[in-house]
XYZ file of C-alpha atoms in Angstrom:
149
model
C 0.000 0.000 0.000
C 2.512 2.223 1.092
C 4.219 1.843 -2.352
C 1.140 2.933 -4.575
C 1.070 5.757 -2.726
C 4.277 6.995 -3.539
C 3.453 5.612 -7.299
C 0.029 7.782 -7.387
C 1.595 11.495 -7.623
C 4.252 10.993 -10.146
C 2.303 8.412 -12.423
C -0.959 10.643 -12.307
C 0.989 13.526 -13.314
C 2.799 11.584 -16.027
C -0.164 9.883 -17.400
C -2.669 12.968 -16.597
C -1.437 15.648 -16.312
C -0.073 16.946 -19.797
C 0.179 14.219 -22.060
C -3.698 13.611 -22.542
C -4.812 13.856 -25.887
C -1.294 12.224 -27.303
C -2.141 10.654 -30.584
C -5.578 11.584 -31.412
C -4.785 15.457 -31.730
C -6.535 18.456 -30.382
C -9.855 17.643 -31.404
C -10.253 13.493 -30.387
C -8.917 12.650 -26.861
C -7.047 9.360 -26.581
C -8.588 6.789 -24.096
C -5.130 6.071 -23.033
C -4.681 8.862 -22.046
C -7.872 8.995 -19.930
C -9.238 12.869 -20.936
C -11.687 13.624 -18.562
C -8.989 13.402 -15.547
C -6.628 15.437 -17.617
C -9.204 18.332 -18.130
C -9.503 17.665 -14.279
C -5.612 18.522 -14.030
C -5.673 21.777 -15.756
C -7.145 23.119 -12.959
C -3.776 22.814 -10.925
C -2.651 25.279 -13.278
C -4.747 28.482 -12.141
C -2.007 30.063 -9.867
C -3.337 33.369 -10.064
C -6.957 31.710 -8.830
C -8.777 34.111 -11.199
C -10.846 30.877 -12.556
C -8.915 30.866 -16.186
C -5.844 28.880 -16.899
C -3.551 30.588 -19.461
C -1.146 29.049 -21.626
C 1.806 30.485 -19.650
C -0.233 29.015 -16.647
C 0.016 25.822 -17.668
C 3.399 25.900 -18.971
C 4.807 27.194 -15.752
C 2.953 24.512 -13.682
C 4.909 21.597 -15.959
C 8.522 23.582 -14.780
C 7.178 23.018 -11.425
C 5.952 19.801 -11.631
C 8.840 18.075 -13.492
C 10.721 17.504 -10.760
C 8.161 14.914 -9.296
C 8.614 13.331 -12.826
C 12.143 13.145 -13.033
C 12.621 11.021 -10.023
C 16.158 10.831 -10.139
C 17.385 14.112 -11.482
C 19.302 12.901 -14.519
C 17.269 15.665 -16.393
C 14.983 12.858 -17.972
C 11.779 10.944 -17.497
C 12.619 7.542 -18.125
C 11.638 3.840 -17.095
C 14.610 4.936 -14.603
C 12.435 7.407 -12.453
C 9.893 4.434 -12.169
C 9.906 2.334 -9.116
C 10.782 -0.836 -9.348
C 7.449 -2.716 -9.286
C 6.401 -0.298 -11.818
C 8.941 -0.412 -14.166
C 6.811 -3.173 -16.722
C 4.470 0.014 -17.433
C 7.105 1.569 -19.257
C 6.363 -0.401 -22.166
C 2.416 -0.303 -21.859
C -0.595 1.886 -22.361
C -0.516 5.577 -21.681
C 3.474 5.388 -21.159
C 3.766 4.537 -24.055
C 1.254 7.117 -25.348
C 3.219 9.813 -23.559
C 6.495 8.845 -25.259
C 4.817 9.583 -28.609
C 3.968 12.901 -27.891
C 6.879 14.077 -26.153
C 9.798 11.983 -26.883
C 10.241 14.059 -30.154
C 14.111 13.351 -30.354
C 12.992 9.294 -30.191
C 15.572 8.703 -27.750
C 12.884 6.977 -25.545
C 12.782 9.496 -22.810
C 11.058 12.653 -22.230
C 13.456 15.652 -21.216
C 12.792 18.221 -19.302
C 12.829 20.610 -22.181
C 10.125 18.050 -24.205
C 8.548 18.161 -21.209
C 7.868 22.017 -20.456
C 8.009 22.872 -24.301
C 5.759 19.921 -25.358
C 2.318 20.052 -26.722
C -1.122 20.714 -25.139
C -3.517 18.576 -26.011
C -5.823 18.500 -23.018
C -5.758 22.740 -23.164
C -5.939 23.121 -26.739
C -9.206 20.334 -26.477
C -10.458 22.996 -23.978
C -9.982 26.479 -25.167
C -13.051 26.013 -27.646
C -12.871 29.847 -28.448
C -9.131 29.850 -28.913
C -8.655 33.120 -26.816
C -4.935 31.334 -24.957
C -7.183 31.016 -21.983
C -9.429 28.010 -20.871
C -12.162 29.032 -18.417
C -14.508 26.553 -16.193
C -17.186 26.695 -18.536
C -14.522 25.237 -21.478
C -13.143 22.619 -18.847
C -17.089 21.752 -18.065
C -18.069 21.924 -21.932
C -14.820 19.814 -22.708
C -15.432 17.252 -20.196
C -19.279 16.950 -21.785
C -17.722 16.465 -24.788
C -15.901 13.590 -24.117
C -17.993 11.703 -21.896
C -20.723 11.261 -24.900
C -17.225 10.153 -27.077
């Protein structure tokens, strides 16, 4: 028990938290990537509390957030910044997914500049009226959206 703990933060931010929409593009959510949580997760982003996240929002949150990714500090996130009972998911599901997106060197890790720099699936899903700022109503609307998908 005590070890899925410790699993939950950094594999819910790894699976969730950016890398939602992954191969499907901004308009078709991935079920690997599971896109209701991540549209759930973009509302860590709102440090100014003002009830929009904008795109620098959510690009400053990843900078914060990577080092709970990157484990070990070797400047990636790799099947080395798994623990060890973990470590088969490297090669499965929405790992896999996340590599994809990210990895865009194909080196099979994500670094921290793919990371922070990478693509926004789950935000560009929800800013419907493409204004660089997603609002509760386009997280609500979003979610709606892909619960009748």
């Amino acid at each position: 028990m005590r070890f899925a703990r410790l699993m939950k933060p950094a594999l819910a931010l790894a699976l969730i938290l950016v890398p939602t929409f992954a191969i499907a593009g901004p308009t078709r959510p991935s079920r690997d990537f599971g896109g209701e949580e991540a549209m759930e997760r973009l509302r860590a982003a709102d440090t100014n509390k003002d009830g929009a996240i904008t795109r620098q929002e959510l690009l400053a949150h990843r900078v914060k957030e990577w080092p709970r990714l990157d484990r070990n500090g070797d400047g990636f996130f790799s099947k080395d910044d798994l623990p060890g009972f973990a470590k088969d998911r490297w090669d499965n599901g929405r790992l896999v997914t996340m590599r994809q997106t990210y990895d865009t060197n194909r080196d099979g890790r994500i670094s921290r500049t793919e990371f922070t720099s990478g693509p926004t699936p789950a935000y560009d899903l929800a800013d419907s009226n493409r204004d660089n700022r997603v609002t509760e109503a386009e997280i609500k609307a979003a979610i709606a959206g892909l619960k009748r998908n």
